[in-house]
Coordinates of N, CA and C in Angstrom, one line a residue:
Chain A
X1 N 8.5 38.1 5.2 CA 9.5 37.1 4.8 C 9.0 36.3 3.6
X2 N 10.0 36.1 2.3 CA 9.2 35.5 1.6 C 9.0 33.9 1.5
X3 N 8.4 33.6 0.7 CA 8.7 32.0 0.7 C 9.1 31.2 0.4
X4 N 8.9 29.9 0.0 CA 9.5 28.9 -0.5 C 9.1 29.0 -2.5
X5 N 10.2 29.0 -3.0 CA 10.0 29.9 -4.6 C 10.3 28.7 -5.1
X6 N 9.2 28.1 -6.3 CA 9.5 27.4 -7.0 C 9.1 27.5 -9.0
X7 N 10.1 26.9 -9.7 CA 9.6 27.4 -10.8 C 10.3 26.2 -11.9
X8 N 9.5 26.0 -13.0 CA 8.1 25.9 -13.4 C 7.1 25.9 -12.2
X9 N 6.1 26.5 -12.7 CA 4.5 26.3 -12.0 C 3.9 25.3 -12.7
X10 N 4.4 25.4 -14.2 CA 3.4 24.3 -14.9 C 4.4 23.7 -16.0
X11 N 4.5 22.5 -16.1 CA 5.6 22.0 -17.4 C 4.9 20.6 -18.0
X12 N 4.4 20.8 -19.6 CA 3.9 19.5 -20.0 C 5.0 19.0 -20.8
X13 N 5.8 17.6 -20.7 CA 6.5 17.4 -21.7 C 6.0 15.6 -22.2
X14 N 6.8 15.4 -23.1 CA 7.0 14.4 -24.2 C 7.7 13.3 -22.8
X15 N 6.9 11.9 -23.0 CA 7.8 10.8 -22.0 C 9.2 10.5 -23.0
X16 N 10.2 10.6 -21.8 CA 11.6 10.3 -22.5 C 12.4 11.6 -22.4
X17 N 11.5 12.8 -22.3 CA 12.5 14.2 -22.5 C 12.7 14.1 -20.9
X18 N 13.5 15.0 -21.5 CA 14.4 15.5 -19.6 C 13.7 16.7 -19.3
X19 N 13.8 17.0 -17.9 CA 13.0 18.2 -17.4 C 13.6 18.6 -16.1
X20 N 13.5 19.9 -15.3 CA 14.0 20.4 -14.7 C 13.3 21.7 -13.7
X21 N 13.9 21.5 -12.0 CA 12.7 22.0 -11.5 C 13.8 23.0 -10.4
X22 N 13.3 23.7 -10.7 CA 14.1 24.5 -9.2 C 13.3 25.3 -8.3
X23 N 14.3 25.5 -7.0 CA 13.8 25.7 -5.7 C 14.9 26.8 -4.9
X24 N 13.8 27.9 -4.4 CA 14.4 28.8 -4.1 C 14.0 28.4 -2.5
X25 N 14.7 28.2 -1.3 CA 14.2 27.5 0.0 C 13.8 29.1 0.8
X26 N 13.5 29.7 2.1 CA 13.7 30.3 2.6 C 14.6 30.9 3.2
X27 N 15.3 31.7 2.9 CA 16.5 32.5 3.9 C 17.0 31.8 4.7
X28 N 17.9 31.5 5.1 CA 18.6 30.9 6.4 C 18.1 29.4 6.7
X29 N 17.3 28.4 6.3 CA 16.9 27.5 6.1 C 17.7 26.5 5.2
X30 N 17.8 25.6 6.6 CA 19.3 24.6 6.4 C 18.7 23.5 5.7
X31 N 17.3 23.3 5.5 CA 17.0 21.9 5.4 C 16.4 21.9 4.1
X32 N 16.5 21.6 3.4 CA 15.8 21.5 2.0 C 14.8 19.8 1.9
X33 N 13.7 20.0 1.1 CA 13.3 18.7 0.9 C 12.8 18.5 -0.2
X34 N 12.4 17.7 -1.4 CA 11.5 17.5 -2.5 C 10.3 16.1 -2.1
X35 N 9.6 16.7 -2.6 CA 8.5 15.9 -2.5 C 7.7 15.4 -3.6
X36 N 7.4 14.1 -4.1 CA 6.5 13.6 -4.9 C 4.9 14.2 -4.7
X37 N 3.8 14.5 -5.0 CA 2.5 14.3 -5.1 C 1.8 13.9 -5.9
X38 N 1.6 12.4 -6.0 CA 0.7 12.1 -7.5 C -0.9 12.5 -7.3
X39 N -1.5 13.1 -8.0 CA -2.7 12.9 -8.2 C -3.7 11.7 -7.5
X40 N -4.1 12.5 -6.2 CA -5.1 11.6 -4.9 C -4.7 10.7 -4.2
X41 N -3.0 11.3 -4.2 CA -2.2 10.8 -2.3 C -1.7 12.1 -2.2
X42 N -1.1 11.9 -1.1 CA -0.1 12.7 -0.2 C 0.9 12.8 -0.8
X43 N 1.9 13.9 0.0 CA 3.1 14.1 -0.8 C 4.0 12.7 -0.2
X44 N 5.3 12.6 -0.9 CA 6.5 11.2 -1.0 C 7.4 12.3 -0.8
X45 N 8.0 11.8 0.4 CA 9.1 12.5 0.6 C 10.5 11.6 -0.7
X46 N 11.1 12.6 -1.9 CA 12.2 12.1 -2.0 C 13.7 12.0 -2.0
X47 N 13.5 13.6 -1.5 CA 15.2 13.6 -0.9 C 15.4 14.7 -0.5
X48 N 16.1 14.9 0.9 CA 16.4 15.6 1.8 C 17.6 16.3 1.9
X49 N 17.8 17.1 2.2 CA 19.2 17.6 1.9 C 19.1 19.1 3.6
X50 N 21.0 18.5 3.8 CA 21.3 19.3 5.1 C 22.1 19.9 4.5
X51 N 22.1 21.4 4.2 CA 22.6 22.3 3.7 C 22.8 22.1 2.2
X52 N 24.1 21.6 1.8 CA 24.7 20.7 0.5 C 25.0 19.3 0.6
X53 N 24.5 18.9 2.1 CA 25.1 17.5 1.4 C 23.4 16.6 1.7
X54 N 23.4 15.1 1.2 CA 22.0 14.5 1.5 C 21.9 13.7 2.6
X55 N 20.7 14.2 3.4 CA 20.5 13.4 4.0 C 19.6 12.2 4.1
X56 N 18.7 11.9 3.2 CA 17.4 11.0 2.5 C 17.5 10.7 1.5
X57 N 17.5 10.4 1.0 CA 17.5 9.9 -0.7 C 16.6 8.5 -1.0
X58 N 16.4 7.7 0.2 CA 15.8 6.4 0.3 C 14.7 6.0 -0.9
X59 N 13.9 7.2 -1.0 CA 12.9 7.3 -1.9 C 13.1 7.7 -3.4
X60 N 14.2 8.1 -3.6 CA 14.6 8.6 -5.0 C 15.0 7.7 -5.8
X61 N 14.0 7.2 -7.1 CA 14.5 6.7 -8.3 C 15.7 7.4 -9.0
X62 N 17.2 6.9 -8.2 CA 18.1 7.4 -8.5 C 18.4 6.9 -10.2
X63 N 17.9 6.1 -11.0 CA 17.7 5.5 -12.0 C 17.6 6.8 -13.0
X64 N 16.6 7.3 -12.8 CA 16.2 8.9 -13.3 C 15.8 10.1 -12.6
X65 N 15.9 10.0 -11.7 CA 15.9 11.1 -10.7 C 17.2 11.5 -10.3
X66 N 17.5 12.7 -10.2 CA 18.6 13.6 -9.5 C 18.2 14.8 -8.9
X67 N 19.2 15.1 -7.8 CA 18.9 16.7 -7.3 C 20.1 16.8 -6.4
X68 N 19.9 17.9 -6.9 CA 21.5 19.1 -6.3 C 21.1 20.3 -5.6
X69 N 21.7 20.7 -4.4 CA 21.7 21.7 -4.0 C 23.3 22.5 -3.8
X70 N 24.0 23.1 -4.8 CA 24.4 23.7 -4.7 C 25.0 24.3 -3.9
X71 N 26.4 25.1 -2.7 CA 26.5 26.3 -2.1 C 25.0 25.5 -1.1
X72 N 24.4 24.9 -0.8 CA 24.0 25.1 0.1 C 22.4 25.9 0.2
X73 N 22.2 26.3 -1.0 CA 20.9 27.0 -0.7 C 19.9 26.2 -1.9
X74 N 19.9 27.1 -3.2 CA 19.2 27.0 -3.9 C 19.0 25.2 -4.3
X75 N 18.1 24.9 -5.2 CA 18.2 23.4 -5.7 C 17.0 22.9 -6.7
X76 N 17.8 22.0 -7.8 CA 16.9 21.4 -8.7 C 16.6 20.1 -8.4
X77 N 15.7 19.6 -9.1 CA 14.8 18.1 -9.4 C 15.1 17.9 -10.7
X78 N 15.9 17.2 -11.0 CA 15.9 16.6 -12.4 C 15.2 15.4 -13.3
X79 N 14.5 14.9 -13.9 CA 14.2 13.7 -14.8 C 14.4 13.6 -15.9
X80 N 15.5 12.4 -15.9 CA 16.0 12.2 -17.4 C 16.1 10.6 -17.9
X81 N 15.4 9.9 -18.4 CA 13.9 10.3 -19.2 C 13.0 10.4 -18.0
X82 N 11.8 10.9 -18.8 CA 10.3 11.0 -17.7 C 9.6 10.0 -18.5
X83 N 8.9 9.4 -17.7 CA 7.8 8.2 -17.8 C 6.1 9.1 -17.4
X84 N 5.6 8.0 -18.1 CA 4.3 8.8 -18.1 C 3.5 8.9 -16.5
X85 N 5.0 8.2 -15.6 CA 4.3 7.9 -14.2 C 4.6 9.0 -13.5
X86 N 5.7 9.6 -14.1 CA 6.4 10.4 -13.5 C 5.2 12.3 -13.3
X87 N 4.5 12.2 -14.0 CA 2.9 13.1 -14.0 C 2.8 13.3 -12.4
X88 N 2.8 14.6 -12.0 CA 2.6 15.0 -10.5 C 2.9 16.0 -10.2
X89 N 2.3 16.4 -8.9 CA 3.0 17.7 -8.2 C 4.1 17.7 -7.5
X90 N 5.5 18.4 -8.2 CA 6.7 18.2 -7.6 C 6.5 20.0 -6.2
X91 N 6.8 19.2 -4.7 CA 6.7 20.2 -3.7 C 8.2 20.4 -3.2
X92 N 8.8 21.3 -3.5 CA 10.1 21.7 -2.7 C 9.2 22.4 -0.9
X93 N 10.4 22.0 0.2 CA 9.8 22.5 1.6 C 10.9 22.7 1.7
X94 N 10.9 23.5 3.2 CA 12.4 24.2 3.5 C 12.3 24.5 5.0
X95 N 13.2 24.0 6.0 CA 13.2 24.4 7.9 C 14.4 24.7 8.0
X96 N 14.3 25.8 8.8 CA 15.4 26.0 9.8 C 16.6 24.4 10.1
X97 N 15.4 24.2 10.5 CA 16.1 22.5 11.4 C 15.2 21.4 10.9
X98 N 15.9 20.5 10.8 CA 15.1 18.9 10.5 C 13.7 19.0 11.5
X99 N 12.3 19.0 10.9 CA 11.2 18.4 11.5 C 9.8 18.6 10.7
X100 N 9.4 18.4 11.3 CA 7.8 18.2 10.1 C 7.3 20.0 10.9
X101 N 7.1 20.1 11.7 CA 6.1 21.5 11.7 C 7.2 22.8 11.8
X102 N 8.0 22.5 11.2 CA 9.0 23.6 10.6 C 9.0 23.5 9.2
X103 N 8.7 22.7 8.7 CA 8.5 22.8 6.7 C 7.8 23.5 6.6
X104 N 8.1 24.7 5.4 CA 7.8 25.5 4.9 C 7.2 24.6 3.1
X105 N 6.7 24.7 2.6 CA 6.2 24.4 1.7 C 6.1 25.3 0.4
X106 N 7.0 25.1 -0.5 CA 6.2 26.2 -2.2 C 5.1 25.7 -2.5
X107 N 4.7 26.6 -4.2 CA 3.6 26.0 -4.4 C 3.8 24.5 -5.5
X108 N 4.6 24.2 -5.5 CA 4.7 23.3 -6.4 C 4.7 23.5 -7.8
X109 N 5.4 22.6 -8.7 CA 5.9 22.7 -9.9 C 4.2 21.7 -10.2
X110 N 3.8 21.5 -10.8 CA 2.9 21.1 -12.0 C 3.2 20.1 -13.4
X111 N 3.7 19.2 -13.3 CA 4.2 18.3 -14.4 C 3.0 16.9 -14.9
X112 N 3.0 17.5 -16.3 CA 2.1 16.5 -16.6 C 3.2 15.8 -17.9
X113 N 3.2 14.7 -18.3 CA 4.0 13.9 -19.2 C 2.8 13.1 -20.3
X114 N 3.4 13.7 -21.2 CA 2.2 12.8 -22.2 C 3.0 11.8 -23.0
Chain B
X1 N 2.2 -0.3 0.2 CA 1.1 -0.7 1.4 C 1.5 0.5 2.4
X2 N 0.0 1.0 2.6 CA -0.2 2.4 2.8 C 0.1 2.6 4.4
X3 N 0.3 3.0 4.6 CA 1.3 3.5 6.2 C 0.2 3.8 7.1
X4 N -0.4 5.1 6.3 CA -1.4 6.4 7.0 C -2.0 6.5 6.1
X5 N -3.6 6.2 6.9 CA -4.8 6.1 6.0 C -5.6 7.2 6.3
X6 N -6.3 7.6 5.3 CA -7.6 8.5 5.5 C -8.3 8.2 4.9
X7 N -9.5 7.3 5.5 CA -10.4 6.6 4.6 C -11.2 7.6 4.1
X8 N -11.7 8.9 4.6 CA -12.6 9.0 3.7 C -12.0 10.6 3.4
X9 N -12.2 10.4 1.9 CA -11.6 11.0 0.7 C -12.0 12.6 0.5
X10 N -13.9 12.8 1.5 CA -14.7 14.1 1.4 C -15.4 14.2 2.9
X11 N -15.7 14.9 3.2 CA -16.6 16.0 4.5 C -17.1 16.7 4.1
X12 N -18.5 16.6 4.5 CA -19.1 18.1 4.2 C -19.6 18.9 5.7
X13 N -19.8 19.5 6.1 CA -20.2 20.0 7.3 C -20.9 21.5 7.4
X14 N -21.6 21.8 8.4 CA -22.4 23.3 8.1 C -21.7 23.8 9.0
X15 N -21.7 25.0 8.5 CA -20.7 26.3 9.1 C -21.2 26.1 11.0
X16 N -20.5 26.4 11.8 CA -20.7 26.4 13.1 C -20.5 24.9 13.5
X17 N -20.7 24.0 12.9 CA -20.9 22.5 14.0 C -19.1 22.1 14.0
X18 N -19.0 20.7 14.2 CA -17.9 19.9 14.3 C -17.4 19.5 12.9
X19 N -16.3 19.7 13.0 CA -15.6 18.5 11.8 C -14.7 18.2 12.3
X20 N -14.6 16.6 12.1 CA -14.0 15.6 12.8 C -13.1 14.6 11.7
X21 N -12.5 14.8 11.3 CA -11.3 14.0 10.7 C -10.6 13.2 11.3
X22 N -10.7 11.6 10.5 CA -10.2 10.7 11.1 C -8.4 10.5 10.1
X23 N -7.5 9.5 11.1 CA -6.2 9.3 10.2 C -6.2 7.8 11.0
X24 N -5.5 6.9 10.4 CA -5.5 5.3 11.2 C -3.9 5.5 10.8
X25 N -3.0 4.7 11.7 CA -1.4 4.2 10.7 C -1.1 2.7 11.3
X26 N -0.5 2.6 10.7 CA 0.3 0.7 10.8 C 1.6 0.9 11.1
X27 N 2.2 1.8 11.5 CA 3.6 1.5 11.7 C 4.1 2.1 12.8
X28 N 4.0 0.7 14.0 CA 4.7 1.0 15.2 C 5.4 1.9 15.7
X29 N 6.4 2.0 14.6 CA 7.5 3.0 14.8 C 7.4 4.5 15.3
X30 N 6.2 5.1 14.3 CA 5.6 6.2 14.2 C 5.3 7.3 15.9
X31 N 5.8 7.8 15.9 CA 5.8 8.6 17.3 C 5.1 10.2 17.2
X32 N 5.3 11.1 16.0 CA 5.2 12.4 16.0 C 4.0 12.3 14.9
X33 N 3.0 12.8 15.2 CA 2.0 12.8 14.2 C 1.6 14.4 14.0
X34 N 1.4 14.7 12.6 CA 1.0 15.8 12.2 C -0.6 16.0 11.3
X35 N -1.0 17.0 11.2 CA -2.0 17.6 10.4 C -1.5 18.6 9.4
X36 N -1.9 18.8 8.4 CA -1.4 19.8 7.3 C -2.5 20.1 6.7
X37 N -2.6 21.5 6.0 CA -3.9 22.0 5.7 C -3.2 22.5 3.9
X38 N -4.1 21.8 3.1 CA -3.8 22.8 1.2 C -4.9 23.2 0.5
X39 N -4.2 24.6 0.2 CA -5.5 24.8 -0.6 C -5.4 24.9 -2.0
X40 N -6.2 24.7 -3.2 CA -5.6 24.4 -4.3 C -4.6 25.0 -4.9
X41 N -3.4 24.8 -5.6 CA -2.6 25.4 -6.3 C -1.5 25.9 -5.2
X42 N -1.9 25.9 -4.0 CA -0.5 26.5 -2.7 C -0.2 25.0 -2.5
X43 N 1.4 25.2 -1.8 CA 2.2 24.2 -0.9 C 1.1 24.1 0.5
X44 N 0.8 22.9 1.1 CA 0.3 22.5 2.6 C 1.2 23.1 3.4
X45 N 0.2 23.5 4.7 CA 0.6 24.5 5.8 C 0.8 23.6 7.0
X46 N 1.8 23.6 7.6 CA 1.7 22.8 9.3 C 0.1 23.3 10.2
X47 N -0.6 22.9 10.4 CA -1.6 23.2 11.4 C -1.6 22.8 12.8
X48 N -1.4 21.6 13.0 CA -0.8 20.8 14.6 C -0.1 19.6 14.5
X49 N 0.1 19.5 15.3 CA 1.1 18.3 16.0 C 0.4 17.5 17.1
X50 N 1.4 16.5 17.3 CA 1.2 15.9 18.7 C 2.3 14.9 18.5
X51 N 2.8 14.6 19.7 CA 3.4 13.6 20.0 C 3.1 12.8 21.0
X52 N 3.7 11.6 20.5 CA 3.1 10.0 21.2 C 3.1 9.8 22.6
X53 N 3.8 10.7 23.4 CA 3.7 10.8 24.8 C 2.2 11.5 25.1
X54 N 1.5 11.9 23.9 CA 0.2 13.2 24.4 C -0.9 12.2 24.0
X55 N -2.3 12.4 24.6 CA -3.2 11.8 24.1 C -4.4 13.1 23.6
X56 N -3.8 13.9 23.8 CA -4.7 14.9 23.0 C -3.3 16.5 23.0
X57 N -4.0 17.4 21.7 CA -3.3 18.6 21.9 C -4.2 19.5 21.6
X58 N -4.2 20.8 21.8 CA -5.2 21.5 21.3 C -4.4 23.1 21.3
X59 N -5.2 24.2 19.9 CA -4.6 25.4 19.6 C -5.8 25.5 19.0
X60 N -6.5 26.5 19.4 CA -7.4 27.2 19.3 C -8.8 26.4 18.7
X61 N -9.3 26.5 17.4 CA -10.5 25.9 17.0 C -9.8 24.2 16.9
X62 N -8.4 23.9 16.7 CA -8.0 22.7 16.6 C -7.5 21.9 17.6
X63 N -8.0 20.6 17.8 CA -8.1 19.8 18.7 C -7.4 18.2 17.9
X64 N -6.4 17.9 18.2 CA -5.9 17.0 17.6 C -6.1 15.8 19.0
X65 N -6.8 14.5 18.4 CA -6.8 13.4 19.6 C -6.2 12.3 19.3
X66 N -5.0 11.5 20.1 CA -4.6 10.4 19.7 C -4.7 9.2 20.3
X67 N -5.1 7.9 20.0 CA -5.1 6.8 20.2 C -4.0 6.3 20.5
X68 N -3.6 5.7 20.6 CA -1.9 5.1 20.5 C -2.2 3.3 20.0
X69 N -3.3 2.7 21.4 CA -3.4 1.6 21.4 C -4.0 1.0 19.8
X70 N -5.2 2.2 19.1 CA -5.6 1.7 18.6 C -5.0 2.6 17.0
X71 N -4.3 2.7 17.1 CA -3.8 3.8 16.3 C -4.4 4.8 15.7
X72 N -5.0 5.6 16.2 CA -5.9 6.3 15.8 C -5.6 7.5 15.7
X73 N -5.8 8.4 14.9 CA -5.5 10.1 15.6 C -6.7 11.1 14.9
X74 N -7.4 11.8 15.5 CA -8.5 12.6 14.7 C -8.4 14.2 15.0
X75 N -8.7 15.0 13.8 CA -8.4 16.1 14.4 C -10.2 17.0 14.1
X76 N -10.2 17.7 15.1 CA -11.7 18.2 15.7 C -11.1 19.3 15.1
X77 N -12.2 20.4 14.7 CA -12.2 21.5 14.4 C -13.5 21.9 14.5
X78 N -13.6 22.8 16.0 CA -15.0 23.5 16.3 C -14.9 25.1 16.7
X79 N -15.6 26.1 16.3 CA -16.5 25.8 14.9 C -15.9 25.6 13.7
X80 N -16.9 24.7 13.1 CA -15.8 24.9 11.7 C -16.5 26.3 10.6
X81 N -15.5 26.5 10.0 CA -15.8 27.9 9.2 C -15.3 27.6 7.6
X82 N -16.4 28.6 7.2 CA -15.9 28.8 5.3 C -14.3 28.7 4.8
X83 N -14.4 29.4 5.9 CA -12.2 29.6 5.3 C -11.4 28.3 5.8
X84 N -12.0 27.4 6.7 CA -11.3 25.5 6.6 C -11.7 24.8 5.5
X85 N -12.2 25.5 4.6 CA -12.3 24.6 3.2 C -10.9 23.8 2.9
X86 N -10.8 22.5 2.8 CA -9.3 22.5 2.1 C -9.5 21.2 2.2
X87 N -8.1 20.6 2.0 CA -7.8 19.3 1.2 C -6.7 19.0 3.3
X88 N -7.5 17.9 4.2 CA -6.4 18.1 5.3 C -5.6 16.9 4.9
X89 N -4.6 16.4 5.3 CA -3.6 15.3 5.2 C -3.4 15.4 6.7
X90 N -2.7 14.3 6.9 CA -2.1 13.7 8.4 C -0.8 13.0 7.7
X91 N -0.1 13.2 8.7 CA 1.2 12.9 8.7 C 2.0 12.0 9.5
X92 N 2.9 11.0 9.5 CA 3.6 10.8 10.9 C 5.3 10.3 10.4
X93 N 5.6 11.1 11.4 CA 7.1 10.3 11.5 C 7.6 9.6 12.4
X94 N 8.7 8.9 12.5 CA 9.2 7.9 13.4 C 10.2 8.7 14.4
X95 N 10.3 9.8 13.6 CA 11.5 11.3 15.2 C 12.4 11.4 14.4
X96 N 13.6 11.5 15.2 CA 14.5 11.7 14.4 C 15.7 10.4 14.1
X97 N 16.5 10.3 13.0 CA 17.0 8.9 12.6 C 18.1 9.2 13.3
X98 N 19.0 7.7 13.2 CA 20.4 8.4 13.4 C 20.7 9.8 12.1
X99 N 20.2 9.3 10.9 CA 20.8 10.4 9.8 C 20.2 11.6 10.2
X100 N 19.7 12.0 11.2 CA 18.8 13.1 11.2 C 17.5 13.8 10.2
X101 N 16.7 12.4 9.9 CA 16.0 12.5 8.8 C 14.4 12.5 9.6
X102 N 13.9 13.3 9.7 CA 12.6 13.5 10.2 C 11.4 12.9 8.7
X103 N 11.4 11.5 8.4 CA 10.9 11.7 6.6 C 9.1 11.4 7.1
X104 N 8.6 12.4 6.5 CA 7.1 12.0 7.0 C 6.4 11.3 6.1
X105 N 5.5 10.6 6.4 CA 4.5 10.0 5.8 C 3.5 10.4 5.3
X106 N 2.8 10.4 4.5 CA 1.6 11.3 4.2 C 0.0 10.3 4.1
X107 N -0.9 10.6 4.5 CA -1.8 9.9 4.1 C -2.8 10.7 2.7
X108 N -3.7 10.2 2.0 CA -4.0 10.6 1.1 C -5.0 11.8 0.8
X109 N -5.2 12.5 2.0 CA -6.0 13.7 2.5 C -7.7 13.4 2.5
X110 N -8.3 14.4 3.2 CA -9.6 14.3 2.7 C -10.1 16.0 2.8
X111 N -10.8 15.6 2.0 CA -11.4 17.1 1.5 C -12.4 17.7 2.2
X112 N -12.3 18.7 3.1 CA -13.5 19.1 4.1 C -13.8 20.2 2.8
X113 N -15.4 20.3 3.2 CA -16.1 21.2 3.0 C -17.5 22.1 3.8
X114 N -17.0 23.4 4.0 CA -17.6 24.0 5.2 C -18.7 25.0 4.4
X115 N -19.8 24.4 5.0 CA -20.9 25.1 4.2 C -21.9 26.4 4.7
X116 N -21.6 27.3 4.4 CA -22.2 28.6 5.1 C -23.4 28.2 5.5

């Protein structure tokens, strides 16, 4: 079975440019999730999504953050502009059903902002 | 203001004995506690669970123990081996919302190291 597919693996850009992250979830996996990781915490959950529509968003700097899932499957992370804070590991996860030991996890996108 | 703590940031331990990982949390709410296992450059793996009704769970070399009163939760791993090298995190959520949002919490991992 394969996994949770994400791409960029690595993206350095300029603060102020826009950038863009997508997520291939697992097969049949209703739940999509994005996750913040800065550099020596845990991942931030920031927005959840049940099939196509959202169910979390609480944590998203909707200011400059966006994300779409499409049809229900696939899905981007967008930032437009990026701040130099914005530097981290972006984690798409993916369950069958809403819960923590059903996330599936990618390997994360790699964003550094200079 | 940090939810779920893991004070300490490194472990070192020799191949065969205990490692004992601690997690502390502050928020009441919190009922479903998890462990997650990463190793550099991969997405974290679910490794156990427990929920607030349990004061201990256990799956094989892993032994997850929880406090409730004192909010405590540690996870044992005996023996420990070369290949639990990793970065663990603890987790907890509050269940499920009315929105059906299971949103976890993360503490800031600590880094075991298992030394042949």
């Amino acid at each position: 079975e394969a996994g949770v597919a994400q791409s960029p693996r690595y993206k350095i850009i300029e603060k102020r440019q826009s950038v863009a992250f997508w997520c291939n979830p697992i097969s049949g996996h209703a739940t999509l999730y994005w996750y913040q990781q800065i550099l020596g915490q845990g991942p931030k959950l920031l927005i959840q999504f049940q099939n196509n529509g959202v169910v979390d968003d609480s944590q998203l700097p909707k200011d400059r953050f966006s994300a779409e899932r499409l049809k229900g499957v696939d899905s981007t992370l967008k930032i437009q502009p990026a701040k130099l804070e914005d530097s981290a590991v972006y984690l798409c996860a993916s369950s069958l059903v809403p819960g923590g030991e059903t996330q599936y996890f990618g390997p994360g996108t790699r964003l550094l902002v200079l | 203001d940090q939810q779920v703590k893991q004070n300490s940031p490194s472990l070192s331990v020799q191949e065969g004995r205990i490692s004992i990982l601690n997690c502390d949390y502050t928020n009441s709410m919190f009922d479903y506690f998890l462990w997650y296992k990463k190793y550099p450059a991969e997405g974290p793996t679910f490794l156990i669970s427990i929920s607030s009704i349990k004061d201990k769970n256990e799956d094989g070399r892993f032994t997850v123990f929880l406090n409730k009163s004192a909010k405590h939760l540690s996870l044992h791993i005996v023996p420990s081996q070369p290949g639990d090298s990793a970065v663990y995190f603890c987790a907890a959520s509050p269940g499920i919302s009315g929105a059906g949002s299971y949103q976890l919490t993360f503490g800031k991992g600590t880094k075991l190291s298992v030394i042949p």
